Coordinates of C-alpha atoms in Angstrom, one line a residue:
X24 CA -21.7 -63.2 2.2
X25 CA -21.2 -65.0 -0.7
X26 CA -24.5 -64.9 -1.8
X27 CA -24.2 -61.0 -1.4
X28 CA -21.7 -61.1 -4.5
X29 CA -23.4 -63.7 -6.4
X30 CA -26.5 -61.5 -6.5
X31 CA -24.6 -58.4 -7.6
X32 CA -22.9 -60.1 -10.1
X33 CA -26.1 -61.8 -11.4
X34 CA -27.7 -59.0 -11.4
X35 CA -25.3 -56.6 -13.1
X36 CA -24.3 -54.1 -10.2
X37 CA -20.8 -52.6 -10.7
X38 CA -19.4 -54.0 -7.3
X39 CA -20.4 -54.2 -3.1
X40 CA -20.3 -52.5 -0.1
X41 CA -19.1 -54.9 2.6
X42 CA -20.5 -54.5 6.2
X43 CA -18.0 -55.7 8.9
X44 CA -20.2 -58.1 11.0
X45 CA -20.5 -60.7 13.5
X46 CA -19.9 -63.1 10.3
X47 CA -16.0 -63.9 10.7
X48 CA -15.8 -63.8 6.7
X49 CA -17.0 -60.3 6.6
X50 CA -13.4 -59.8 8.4
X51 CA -10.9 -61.7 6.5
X52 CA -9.0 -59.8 3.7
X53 CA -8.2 -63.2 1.7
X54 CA -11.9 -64.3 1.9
X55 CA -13.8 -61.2 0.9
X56 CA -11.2 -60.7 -1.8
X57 CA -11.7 -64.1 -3.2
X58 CA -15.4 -63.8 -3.4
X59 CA -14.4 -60.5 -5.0
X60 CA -12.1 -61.6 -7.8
X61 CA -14.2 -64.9 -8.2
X62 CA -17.0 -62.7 -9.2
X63 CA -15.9 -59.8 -10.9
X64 CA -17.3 -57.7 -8.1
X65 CA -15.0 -55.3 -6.3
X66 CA -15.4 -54.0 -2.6
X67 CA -16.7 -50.4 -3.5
X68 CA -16.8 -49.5 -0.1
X69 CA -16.8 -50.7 3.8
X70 CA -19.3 -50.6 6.8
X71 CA -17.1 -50.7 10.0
X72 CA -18.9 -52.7 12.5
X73 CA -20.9 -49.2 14.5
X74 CA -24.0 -51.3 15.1
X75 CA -25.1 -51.9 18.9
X76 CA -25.1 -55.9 18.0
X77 CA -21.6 -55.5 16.5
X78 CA -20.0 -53.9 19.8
X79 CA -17.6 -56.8 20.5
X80 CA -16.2 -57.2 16.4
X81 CA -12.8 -56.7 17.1
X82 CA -12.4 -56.2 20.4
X83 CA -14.6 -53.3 22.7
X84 CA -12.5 -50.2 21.5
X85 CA -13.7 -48.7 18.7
X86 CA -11.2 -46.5 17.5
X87 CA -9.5 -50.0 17.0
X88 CA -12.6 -50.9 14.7
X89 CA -12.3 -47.9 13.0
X90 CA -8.6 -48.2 12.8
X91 CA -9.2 -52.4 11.5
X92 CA -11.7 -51.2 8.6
X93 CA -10.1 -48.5 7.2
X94 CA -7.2 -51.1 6.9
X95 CA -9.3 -53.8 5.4
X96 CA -11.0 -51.2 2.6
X97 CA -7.3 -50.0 1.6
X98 CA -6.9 -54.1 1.5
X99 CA -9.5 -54.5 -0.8
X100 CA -9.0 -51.4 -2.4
X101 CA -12.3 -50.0 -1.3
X102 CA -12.1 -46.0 -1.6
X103 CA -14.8 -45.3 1.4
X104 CA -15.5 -46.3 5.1
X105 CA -18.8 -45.9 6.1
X106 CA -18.7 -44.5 10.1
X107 CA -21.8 -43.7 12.7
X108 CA -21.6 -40.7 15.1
X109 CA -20.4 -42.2 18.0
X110 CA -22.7 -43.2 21.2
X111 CA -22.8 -41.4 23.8
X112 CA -21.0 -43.1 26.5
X113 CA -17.9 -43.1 24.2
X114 CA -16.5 -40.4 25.4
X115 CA -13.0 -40.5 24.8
X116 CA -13.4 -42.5 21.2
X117 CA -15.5 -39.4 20.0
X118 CA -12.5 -36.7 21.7
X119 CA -10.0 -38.0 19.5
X120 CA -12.5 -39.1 16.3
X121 CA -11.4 -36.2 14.2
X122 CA -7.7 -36.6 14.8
X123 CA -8.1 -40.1 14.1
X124 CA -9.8 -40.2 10.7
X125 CA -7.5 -37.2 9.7
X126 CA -4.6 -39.7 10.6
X127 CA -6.3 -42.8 9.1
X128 CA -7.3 -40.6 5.6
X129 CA -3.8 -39.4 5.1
X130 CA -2.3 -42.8 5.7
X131 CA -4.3 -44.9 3.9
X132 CA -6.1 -43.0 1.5
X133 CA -9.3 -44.0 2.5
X134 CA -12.1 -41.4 3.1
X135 CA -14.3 -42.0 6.4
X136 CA -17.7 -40.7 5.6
X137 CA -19.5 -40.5 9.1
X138 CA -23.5 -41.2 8.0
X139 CA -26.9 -39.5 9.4
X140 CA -28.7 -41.6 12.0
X141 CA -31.8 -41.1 14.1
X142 CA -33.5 -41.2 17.5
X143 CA -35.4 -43.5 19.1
X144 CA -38.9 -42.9 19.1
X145 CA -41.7 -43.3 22.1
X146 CA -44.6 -41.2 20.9
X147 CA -43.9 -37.8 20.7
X148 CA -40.6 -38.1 22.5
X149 CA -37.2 -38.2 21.0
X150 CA -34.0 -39.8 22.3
X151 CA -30.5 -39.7 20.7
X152 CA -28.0 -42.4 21.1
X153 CA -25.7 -40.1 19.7
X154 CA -23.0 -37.8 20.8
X155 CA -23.7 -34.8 19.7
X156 CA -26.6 -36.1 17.9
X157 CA -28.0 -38.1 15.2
X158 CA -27.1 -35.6 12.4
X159 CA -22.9 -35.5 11.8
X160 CA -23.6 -31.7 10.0
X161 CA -23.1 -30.7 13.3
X162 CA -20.7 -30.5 14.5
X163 CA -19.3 -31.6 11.2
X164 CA -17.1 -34.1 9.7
X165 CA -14.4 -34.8 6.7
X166 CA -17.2 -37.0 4.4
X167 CA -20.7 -37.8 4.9
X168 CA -22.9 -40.5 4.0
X169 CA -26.0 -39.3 3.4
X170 CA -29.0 -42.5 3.9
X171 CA -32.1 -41.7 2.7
X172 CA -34.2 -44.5 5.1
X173 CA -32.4 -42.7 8.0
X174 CA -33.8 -39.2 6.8
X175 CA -37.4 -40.9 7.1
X176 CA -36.6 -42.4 10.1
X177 CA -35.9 -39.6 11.9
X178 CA -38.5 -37.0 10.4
X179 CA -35.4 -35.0 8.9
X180 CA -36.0 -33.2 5.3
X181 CA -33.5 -35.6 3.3
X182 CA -32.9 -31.9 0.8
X183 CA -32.1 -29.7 4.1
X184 CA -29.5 -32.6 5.1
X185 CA -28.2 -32.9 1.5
X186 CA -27.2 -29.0 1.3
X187 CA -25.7 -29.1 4.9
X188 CA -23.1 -32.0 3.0
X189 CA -22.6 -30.0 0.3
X190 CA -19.5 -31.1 -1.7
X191 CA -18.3 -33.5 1.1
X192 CA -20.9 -36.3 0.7
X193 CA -18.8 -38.7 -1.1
X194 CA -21.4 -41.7 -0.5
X195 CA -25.7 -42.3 -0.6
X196 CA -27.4 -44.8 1.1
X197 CA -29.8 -45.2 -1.5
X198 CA -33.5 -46.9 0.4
X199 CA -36.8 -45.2 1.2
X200 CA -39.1 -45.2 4.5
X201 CA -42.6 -44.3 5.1
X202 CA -41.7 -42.3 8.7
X203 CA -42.5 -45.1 11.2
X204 CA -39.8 -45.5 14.0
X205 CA -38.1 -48.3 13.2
X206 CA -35.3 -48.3 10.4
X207 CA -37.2 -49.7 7.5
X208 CA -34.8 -49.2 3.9
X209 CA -37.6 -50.0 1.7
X210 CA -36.8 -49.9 -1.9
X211 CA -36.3 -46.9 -3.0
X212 CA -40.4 -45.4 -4.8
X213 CA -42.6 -47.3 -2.3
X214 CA -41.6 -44.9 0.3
X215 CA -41.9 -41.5 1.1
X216 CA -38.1 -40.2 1.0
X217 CA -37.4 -38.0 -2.6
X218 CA -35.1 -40.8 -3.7
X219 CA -35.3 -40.1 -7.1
X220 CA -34.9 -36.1 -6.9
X221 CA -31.9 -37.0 -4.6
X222 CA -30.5 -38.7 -7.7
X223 CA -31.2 -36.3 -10.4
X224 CA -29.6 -33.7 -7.9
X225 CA -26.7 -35.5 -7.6
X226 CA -26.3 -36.0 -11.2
X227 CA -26.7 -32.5 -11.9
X228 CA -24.0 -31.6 -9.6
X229 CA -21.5 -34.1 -11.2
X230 CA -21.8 -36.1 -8.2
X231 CA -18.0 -38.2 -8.2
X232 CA -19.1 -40.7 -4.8
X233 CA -20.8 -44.1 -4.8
X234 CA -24.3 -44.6 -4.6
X235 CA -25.1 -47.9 -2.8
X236 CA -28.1 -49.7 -2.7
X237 CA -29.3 -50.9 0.9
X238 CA -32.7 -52.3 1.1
X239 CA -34.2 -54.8 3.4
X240 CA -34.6 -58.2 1.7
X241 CA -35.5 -60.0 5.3
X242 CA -39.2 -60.4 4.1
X243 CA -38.6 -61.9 1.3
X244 CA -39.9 -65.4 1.0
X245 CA -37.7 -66.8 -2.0
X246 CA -34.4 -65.8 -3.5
X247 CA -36.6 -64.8 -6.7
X248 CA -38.3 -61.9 -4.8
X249 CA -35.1 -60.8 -3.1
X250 CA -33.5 -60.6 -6.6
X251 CA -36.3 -58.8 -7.9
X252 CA -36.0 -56.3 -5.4
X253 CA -32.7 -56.0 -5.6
X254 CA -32.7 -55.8 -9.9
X255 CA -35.6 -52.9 -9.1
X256 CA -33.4 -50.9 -6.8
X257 CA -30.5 -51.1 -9.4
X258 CA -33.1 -50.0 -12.2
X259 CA -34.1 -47.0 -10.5
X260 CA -30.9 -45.8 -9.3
X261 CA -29.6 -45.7 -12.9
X262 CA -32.7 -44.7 -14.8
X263 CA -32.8 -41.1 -12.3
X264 CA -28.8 -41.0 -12.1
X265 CA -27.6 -41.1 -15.5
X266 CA -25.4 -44.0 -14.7
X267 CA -24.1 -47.1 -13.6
X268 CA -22.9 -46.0 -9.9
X269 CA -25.1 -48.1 -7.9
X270 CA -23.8 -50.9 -5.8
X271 CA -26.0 -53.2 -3.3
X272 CA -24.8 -53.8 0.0

């Protein structure tokens, strides 16, 4: 984690989003807000810990994971938690997810900005993991993150899904895909996603959110080429915003 804020700072993002993970640091108010104030970088936003691999972070309930990270953003001072639909076995945790973010928004002043997914993919067939699906437009929620690897992923049109937002997206995944079925968050131009219309969109519309950087540096071989990935992502996210709202993961 530590290296996360390093490279931000080196690289002359204006903060992070922190994903709640497996990593016990990732959890500790007093240890993500030292790396933050020894760095300069704040905690822009958090990732509460939706991922399969991440079922157990906190315990196996997670409306208390939801509950935990909303809790540690207004710690850090974060503005936005980042949420998945829920699966579909959690039955009960997605019967009561609207009354609990409306609860958690009002008493921490946090906004929960539930973020398009996909399906799996076998061929020509298509299976959600997602109750009621993959796309939170429907049925609808408070926020929305909108991620633009996610649109590729799943075959969506990333415009069509931008619309459906509307004035409640309050946070981008900015990455790009080619359309293959695994989750790839490329950086953003060496895909196939309209990344940079997304932006110029968004700048048009006095767009007031956080735009985030999240690409995959797992392939690269040195910390060089990760930070030249990384320094590309941040170019191109200010040269078709207009600003300097861009933050790496």
């Amino acid at each position: 984690m530590s290296a996360a804020f390093d490279a931000a700072a080196e690289l002359g993002y204006d903060g992070v989003e922190l994903m709640v993970w497996n990593e016990p640091e990732s959890r500790q108010l007093r240890t993500v807000a030292r790396h933050a104030e020894r760095t300069g970088m704040p905690v822009l936003a958090v990732h509460a810990p939706c991922l399969a691999i991440t079922q157990r972070v906190w315990g196996a309930d997670p409306a208390e994971r939801l509950r935990r990270s909303v809790v540690l953003a207004a710690g850090l001072g974060a503005t936005t938690v980042v949420l998945h639909p829920p699966f579909r076995w959690q039955r009960r945790y997605a019967a009561g997810l609207s009354r609990q973010v409306d609860e958690l928004e009002r008493a921490h002043g946090v906004r929960v900005a539930m973020e398009n997914m996909f399906p799996l993919r076998r061929g020509r067939m298509k299976v959600s993991s997602y109750t009621p699906g993959h796309d939170p437009t429907v049925p609808g929620a408070r926020n929305y993150t909108l991620d633009l690897s996610h649109t590729a992923t799943a075959g969506d049109d990333a415009f069509e899904l931008l619309e459906r937002m509307g004035e409640r997206l309050v946070h981008l995944h900015l990455a790009d895909g080619t359309g293959l079925p695994s989750d790839e968050h490329l950086v953003p131009g060496r895909g196939t996603q309209p990344c940079a219309d997304v932006l110029r969109r968004l700048a048009l519309t006095g767009f007031g959110g956080t735009v985030v950087v999240e690409i995959s540096t797992r392939r690269a071989r040195t910390r060089n080429a990760r930070l030249d990935a990384l320094a590309e992502s941040l170019l191109f996210a200010r040269l078709h915003l207009g600003s300097r709202r861009a933050s790496p993961m």
